[in-house]
Coordinates of C-alpha atoms and ligand atoms in Angstrom, one line a residue:
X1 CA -44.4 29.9 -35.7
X2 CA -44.2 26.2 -35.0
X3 CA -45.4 24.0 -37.8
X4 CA -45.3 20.0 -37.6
X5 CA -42.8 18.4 -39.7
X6 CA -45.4 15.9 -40.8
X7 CA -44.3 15.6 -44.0
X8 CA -42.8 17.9 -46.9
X9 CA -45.7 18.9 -49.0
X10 CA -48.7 19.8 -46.4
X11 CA -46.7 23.4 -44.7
X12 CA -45.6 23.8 -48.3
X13 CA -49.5 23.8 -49.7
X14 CA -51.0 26.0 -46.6
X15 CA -48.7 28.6 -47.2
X16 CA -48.2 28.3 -50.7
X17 CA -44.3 28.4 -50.2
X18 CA -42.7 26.4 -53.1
X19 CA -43.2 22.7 -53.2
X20 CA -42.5 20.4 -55.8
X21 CA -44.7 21.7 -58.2
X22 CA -43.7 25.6 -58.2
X23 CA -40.8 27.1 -61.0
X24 CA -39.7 29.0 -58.6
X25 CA -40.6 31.1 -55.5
X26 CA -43.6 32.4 -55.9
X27 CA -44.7 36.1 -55.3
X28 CA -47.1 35.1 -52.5
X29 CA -44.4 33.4 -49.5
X30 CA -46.3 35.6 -46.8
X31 CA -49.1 35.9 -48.3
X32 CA -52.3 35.6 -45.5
X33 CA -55.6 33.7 -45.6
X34 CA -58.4 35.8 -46.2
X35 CA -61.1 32.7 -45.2
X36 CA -64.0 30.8 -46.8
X37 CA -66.5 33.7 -46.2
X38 CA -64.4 36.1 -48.8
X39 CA -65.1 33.4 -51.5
X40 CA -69.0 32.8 -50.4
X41 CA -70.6 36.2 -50.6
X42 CA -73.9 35.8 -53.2
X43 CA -72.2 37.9 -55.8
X44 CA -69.4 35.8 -55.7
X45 CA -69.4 31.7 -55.2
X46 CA -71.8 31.7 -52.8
X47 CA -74.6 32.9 -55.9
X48 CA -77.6 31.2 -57.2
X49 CA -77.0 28.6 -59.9
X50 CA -73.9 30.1 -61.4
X51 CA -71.5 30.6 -59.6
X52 CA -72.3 28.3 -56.5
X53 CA -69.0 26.9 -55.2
X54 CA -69.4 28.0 -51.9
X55 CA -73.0 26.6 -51.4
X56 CA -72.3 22.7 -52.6
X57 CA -69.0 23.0 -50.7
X58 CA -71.1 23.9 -47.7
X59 CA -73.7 21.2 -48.2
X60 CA -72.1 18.6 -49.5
X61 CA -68.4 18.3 -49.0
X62 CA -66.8 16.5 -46.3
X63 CA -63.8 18.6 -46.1
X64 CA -66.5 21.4 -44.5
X65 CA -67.0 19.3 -41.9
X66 CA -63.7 17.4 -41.6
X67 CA -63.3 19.4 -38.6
X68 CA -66.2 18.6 -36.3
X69 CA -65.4 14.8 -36.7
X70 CA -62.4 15.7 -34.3
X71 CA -65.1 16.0 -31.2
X72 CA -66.6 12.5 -31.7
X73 CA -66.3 9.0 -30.5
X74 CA -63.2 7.5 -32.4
X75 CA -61.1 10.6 -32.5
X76 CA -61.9 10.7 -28.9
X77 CA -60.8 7.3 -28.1
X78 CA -58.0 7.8 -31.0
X79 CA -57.0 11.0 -28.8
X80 CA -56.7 9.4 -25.7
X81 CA -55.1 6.2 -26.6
X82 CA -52.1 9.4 -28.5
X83 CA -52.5 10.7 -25.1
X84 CA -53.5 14.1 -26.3
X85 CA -55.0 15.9 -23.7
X86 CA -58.0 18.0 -24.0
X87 CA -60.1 18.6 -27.7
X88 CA -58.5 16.8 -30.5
X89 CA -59.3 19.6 -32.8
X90 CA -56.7 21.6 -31.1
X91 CA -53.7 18.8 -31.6
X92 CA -51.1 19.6 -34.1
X93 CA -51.3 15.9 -34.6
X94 CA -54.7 15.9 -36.1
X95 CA -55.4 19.7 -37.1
X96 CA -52.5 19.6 -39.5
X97 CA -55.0 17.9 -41.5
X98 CA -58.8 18.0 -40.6
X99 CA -58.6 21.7 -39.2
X100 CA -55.7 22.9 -41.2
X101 CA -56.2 26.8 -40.1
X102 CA -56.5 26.1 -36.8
X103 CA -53.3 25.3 -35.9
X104 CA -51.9 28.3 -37.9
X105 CA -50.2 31.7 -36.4
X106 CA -52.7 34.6 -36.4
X107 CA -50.2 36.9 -38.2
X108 CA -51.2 34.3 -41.2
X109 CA -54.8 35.7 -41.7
X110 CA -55.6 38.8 -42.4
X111 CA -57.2 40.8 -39.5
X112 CA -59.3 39.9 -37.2
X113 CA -60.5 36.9 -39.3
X114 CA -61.1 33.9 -37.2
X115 CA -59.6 30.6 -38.7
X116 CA -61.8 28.4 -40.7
X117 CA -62.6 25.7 -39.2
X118 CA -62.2 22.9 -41.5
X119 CA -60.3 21.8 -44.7
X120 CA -60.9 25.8 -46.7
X121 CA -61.1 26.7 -49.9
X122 CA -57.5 28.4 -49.6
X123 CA -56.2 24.8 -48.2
X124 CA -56.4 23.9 -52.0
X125 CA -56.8 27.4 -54.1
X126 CA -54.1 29.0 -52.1
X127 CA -53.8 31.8 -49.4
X128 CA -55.8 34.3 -51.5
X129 CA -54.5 37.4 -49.5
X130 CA -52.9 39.3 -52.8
X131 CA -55.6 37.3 -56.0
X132 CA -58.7 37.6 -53.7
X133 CA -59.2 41.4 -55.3
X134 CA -58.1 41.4 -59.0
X135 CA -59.3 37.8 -59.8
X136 CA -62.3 38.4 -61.6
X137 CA -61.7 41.1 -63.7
X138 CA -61.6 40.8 -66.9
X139 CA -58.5 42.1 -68.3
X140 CA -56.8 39.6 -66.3
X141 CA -55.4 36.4 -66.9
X142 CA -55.4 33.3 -65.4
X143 CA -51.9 33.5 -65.3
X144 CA -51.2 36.6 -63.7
X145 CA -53.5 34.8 -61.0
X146 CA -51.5 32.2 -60.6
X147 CA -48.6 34.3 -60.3
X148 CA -50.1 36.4 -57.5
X149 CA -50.3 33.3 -55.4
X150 CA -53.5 31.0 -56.6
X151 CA -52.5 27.7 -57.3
X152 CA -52.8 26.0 -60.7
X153 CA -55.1 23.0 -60.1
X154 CA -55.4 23.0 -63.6
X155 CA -52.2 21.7 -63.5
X156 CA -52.3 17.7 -63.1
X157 CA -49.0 17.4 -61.1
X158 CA -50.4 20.7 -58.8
X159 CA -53.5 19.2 -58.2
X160 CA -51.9 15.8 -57.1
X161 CA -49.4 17.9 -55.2
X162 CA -52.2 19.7 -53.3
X163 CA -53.9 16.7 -52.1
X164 CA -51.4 14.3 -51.6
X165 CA -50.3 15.7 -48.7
X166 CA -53.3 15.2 -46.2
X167 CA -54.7 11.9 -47.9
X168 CA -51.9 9.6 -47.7
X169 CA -48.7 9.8 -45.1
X170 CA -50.1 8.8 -41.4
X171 CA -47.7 8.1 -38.7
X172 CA -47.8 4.9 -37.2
X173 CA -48.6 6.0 -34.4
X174 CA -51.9 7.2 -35.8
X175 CA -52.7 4.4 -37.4
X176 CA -52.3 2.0 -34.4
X177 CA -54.5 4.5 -32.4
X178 CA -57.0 3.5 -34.4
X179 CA -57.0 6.1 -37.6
X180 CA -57.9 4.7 -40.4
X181 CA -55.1 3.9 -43.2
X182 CA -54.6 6.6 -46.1
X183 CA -55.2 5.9 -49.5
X184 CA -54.1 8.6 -51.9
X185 CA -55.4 8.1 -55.6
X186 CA -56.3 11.2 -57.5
X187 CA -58.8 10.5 -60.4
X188 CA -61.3 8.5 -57.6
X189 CA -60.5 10.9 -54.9
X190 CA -61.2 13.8 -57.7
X191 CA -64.4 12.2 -58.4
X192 CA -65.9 11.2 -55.4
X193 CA -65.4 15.3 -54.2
X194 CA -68.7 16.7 -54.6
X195 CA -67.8 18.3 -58.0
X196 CA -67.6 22.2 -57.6
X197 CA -65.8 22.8 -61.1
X198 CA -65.8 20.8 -64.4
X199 CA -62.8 19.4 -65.9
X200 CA -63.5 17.1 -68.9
X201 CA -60.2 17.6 -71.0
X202 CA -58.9 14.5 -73.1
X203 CA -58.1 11.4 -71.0
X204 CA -58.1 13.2 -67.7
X205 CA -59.0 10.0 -66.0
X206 CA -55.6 8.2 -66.6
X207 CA -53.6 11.2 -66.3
X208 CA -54.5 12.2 -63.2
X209 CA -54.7 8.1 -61.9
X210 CA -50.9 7.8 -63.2
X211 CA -49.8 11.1 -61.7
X212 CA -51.4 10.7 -58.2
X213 CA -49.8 6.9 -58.1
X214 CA -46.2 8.6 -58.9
X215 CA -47.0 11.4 -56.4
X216 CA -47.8 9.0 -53.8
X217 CA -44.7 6.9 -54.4
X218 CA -42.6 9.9 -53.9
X219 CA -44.4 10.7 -50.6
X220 CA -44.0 7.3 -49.6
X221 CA -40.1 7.8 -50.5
X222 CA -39.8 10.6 -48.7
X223 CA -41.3 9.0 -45.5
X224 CA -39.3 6.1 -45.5
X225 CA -36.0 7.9 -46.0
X226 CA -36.6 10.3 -43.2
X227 CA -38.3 7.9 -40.2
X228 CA -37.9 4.7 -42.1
X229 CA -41.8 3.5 -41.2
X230 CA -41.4 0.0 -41.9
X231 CA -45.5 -0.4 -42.3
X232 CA -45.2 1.0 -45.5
X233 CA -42.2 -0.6 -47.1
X234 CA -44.9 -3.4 -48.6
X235 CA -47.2 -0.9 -49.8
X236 CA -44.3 1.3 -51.4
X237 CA -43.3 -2.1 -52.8
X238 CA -46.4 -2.9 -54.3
X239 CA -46.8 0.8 -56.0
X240 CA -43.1 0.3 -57.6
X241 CA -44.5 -2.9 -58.8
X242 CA -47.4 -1.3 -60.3
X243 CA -45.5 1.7 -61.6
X244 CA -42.8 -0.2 -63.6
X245 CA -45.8 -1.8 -65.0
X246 CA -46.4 1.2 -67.1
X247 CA -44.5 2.6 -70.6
X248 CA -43.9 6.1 -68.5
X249 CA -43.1 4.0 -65.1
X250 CA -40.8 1.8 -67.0
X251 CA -38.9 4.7 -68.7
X252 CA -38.8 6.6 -65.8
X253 CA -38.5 5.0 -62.3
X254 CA -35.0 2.9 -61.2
X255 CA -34.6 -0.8 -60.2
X256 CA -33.9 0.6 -57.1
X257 CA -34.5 -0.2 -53.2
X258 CA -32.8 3.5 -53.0
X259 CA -35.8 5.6 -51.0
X260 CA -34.2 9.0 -51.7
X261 CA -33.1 8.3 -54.9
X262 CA -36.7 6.5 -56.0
X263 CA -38.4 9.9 -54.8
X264 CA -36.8 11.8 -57.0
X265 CA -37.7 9.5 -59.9
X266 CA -41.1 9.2 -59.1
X267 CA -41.2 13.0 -58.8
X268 CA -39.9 13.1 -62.6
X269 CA -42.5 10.9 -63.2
X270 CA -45.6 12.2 -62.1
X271 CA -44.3 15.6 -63.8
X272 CA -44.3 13.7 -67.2
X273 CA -47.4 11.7 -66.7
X274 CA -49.6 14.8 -66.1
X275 CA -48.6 15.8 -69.4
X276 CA -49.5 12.7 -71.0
X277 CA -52.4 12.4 -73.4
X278 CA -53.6 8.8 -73.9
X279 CA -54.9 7.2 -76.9
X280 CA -58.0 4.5 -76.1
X281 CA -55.7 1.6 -77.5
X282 CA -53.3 3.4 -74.9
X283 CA -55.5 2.7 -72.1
X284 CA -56.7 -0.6 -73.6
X285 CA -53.0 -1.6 -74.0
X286 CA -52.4 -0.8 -70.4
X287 CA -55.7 -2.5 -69.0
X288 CA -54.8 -5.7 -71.1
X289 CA -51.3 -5.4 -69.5
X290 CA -52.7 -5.0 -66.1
X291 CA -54.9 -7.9 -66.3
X292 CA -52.9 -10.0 -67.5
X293 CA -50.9 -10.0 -64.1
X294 CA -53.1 -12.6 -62.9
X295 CA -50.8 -15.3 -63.8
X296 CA -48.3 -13.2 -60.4
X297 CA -51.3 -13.8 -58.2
X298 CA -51.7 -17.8 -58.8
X299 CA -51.2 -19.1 -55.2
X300 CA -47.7 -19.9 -53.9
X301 CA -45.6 -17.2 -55.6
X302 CA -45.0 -15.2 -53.4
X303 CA -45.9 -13.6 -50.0
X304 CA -49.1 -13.4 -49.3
X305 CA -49.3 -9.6 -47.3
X306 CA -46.9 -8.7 -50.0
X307 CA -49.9 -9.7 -52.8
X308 CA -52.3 -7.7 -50.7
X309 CA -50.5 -5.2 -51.2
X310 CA -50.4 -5.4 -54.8
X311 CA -53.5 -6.3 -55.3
X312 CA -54.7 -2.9 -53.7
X313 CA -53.3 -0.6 -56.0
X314 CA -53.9 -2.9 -58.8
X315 CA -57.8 -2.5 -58.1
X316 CA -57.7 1.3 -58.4
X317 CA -55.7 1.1 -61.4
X318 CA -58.6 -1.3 -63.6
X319 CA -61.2 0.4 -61.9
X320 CA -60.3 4.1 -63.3
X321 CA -58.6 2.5 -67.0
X322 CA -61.9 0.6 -67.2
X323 CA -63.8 4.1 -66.7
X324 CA -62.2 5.9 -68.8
X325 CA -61.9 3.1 -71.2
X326 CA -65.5 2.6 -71.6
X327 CA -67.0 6.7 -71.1
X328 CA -69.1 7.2 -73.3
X329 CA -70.8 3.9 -73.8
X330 CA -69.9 0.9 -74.1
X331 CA -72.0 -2.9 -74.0
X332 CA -70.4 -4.5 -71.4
X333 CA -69.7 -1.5 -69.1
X334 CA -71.4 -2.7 -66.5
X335 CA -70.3 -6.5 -66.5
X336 CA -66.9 -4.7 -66.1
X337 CA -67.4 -2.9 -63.3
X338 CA -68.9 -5.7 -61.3
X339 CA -65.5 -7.6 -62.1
X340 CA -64.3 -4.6 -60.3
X341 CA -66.2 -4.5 -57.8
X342 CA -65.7 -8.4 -56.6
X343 CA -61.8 -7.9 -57.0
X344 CA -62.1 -4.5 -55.1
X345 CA -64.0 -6.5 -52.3
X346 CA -60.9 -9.6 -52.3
X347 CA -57.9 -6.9 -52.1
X348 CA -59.3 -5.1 -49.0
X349 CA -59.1 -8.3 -47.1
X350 CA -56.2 -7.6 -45.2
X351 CA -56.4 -10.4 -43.0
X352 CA -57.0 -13.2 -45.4
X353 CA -56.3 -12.4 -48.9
X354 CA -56.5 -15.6 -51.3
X355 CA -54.3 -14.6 -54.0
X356 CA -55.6 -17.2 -56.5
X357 CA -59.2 -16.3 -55.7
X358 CA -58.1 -12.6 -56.6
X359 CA -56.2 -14.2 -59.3
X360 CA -59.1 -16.2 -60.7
X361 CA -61.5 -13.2 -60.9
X362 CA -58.5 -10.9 -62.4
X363 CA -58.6 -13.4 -65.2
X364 CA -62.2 -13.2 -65.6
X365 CA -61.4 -9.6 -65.5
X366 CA -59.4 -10.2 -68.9
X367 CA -62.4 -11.5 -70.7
X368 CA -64.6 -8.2 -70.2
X369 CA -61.7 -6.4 -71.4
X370 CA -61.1 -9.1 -74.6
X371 CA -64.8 -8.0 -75.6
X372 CA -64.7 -4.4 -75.1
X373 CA -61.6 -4.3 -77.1
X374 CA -62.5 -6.3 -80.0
X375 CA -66.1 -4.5 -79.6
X376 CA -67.5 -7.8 -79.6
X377 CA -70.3 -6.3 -77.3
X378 CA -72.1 -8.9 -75.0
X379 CA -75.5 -8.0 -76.6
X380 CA -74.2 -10.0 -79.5
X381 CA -73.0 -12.9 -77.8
X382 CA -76.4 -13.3 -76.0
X383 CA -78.6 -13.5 -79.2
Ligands
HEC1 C1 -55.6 20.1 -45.7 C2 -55.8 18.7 -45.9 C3 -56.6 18.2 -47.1 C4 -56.4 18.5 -48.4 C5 -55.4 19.5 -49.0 C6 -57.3 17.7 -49.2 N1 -58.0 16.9 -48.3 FE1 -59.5 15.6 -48.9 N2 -59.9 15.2 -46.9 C7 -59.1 15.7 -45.9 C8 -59.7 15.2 -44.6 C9 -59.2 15.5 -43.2 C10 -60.8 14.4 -45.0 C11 -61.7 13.6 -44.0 C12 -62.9 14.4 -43.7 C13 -63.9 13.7 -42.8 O1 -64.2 12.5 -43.1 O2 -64.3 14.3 -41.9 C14 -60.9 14.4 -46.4 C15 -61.8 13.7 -47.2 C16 -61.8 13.6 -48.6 C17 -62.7 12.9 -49.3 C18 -63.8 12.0 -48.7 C19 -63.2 10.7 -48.2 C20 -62.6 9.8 -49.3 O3 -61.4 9.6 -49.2 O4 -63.3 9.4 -50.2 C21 -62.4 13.0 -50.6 C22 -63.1 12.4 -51.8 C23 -61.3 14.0 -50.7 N3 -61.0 14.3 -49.4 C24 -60.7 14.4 -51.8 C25 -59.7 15.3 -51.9 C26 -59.1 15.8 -53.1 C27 -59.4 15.4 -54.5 C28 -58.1 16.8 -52.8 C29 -57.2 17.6 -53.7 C30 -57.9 18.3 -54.8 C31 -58.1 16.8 -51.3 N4 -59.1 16.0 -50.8 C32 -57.3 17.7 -50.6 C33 -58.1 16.6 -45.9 C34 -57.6 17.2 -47.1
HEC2 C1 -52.2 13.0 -42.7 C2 -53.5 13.7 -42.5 C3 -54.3 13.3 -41.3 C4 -54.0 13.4 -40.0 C5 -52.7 13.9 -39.4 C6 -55.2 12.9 -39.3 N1 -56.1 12.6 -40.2 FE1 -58.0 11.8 -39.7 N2 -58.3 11.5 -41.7 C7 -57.6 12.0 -42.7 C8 -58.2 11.7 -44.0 C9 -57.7 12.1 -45.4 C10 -59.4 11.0 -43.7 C11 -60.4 10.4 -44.6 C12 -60.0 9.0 -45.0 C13 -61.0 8.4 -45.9 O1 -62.2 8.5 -45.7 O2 -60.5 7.8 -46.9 C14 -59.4 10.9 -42.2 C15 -60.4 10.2 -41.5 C16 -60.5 10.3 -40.1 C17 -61.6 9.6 -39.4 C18 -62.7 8.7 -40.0 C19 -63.7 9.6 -40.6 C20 -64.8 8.7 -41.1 O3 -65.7 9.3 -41.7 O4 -64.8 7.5 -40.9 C21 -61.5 10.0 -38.1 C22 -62.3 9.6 -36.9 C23 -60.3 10.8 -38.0 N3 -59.7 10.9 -39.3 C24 -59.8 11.4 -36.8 C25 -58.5 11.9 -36.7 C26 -57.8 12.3 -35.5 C27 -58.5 12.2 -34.1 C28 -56.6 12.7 -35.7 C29 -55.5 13.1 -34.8 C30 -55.2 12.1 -33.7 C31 -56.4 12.6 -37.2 N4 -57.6 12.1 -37.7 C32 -55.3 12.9 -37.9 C33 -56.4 12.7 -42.6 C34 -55.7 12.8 -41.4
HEC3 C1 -60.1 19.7 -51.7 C2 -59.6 20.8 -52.5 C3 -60.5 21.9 -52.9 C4 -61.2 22.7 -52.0 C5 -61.3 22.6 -50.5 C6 -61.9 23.7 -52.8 N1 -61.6 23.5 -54.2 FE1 -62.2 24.6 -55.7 N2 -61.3 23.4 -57.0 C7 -60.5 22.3 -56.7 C8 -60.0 21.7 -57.9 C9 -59.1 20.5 -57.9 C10 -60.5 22.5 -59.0 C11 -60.3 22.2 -60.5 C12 -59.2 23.0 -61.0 C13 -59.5 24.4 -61.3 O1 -60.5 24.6 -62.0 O2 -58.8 25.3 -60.9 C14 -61.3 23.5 -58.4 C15 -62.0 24.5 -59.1 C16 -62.7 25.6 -58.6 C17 -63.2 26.7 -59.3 C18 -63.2 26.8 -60.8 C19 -64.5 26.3 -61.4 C20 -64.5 26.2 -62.8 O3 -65.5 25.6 -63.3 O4 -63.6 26.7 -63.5 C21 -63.8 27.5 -58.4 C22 -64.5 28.8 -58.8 C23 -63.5 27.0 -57.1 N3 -62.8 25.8 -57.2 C24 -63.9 27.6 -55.9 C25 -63.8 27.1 -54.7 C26 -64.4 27.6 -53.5 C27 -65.1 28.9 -53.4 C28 -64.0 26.8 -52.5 C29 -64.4 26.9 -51.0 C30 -65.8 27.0 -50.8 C31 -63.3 25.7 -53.0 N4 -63.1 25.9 -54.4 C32 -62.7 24.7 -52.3 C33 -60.2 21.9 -55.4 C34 -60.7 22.4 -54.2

């Protein structure tokens, strides 16, 4: 079986061997896909209004089609600049991702089923070969699911764990072919999925920001320990920065320029942060400290690509503290999330960042927060 050795975490997910995440070896190493169209028969999670996981995955996701992008115009030009020859969809170097199945051995499905095409529901629920039977009965737990080989996305640090691997670590080579960067940040990435499931425990929203953030720093780790791609040293810069800007970051992660021994730290981190319930005057806190970085920003201080690169993990960070900060209700909501929205538009300029302009508006930034903390609400101030 020849698998890429992209990075550590993406063979570990398809075949549900034991990544970061598992106690221990699971009962499932060998266990075989059993395809999307096991999940999406009517009486399953393909039915009416109930249970109909398989029909807005269909319809609406983009990891259904993430597949047939492969045959079109970039990837084509992407391909040929790589030098792949022949249908991108059948390159290890883009199938490990956007056709994940495809570029599987066939003794890994059960028989005769012919690969999904794109990202699967077993790319994030797990090879389903020895759950797919017993899973809905009744005198089963979810546990004894889990066991048999399902992954816990329940499970904050699983859930990172699961996606982090396809959604942030591009090689270079990739990238200058034309790919676009990779971003990972769980609670926007969770969100923006067409939802399929419900999750509204306590403070989800900065859990699941602060353990995708560690996650990705760990990734990041890894890759620049094992090929040393210099592209991201600034961007695993910045996410140190805006780690150790945090009570669990502080506690947890080194003053360290040590890649192997930072990935490790961050893994130890993103463990404890998806346990972490937060308080509002937690998030507040955190927001306040945030913005109050402005002051770093001022022009002058330091490099400027370097400030780009803070600046775009800072964004994320308001914009999903600011969320969850303000759910259900609050006055100036939506003055907030314009702020957000101007300083989300001044990070992505790669080319000309103006760190004092980001700076200015990260201090107007401040003054939404000042009101929505002392619930001085902006209907007040206008009468
Ligand atoms: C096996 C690889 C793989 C896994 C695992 C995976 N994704 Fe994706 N995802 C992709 C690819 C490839 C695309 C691009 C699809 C396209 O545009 O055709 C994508 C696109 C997306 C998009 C739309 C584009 C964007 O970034 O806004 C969202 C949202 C997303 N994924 C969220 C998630 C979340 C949340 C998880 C984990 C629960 C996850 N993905 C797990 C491969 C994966
Ligand atoms: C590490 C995983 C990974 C690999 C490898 C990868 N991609 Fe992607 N690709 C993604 C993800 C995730 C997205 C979605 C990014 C987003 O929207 O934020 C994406 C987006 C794209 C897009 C843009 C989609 C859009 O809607 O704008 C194209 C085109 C693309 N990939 C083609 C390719 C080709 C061709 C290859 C192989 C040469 C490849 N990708 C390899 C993960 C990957
Ligand atoms: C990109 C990753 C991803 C893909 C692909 C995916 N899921 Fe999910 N799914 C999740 C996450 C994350 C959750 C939330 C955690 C949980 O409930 O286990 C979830 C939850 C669920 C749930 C639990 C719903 C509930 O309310 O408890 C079902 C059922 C489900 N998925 C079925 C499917 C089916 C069927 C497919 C394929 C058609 C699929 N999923 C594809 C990530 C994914």
């Amino acid at each position: 079986m020849k698998l890429p050795a992209v990075f550590p975490l993406l063979t570990a997910v398809l075949l549900s061997l034991p990544s970061y995440g598992a106690d221990g070896p699971r009962l499932t190493l060998g266990a075989k896909f059993t395809g999307n169209q096991s999940c999406a028969t009517t009486g399953c999670h393909g039915g009416g209004t109930i249970h109909n996981e398989s029909i807005i995955f269909e319809r609406k996701d983009p990891h259904a089609v993430s597949y047939g992008i492969l045959g079109k115009g970039t990837s084509l030009r992407m391909a040929e600049a790589l030098g792949i020859k022949g249908d991108p969809a059948k390159s290890e170097q883009c199938n490990v991702c956007h056709a994940p199945m495809q570029g599987l051995d066939a003794n890994l499905f059960v028989k005769d089923l012919k690969p999904d095409r794109g990202v699967s529901c077993e790319s994030c629920h797990g090879a389903a070969e020895n759950w797919l039977r017993f899973h809905t009965r009744p005198d089963v737990d979810f546990k004894q699911i889990v066991a048999a080989g399902m992954r816990d996305l329940n499970d904050i640090y699983g859930r990172a764990n699961s996606c982090v691997g396809c959604h942030l670590n591009l090689d270079e080579s990739l990238r200058k072919a034309g790919h676009p960067e990779l971003f990972f940040e769980l609670d926007g990435q969770c969100a923006a999925q067409p939802p399929h499931y419900r999750d509204a425990r306590p403070s989800l929203g900065p859990r699941s920001w602060l353990t995708g953030q560690a996650a990705a720093l760990r990734e990041m780790s890894w890759k620049l320990s094992n090929k040393g791609d210099e592209n991201f040293l600034p961007r695993w810069k910045a996410m140190v920065w805006l780690l150790q800007k945090t009570e669990l970051g502080k506690q947890e992660l080194p003053v360290s320029e040590d890649f192997p021994t930072m990935q490790k730290a961050a893994d130890g981190l993103a463990r404890k942060a998806a346990q972490k319930l937060w308080t509002k005057e937690e998030v507040g806190a955190q927001l306040k400290g945030l913005a109050a970085l402005h002051a770093e920003f001022e022009a002058g201080k330091a490099d400027r690509a370097q400030m780009q690169r803070k600046a775009e993990v800072l964004v994320p960070a308001l914009d999903r503290l600011w969320r969850d900060l303000v759910k259900g209700g609050a006055p100036n909501a939506a003055e907030g999330e314009t702020s957000i929205r101007a300083l989300h538009v001044l990070a992505l300029d790669h080319e000309d960042f103006d760190p004092s302009r980001f700076s200015g508006a990260l201090s107007q930034f401040s003054g939404n927060l000042a009101q929505a903390s002392n619930g001085a609400p902006s209907e007040a101030k206008k009468k």
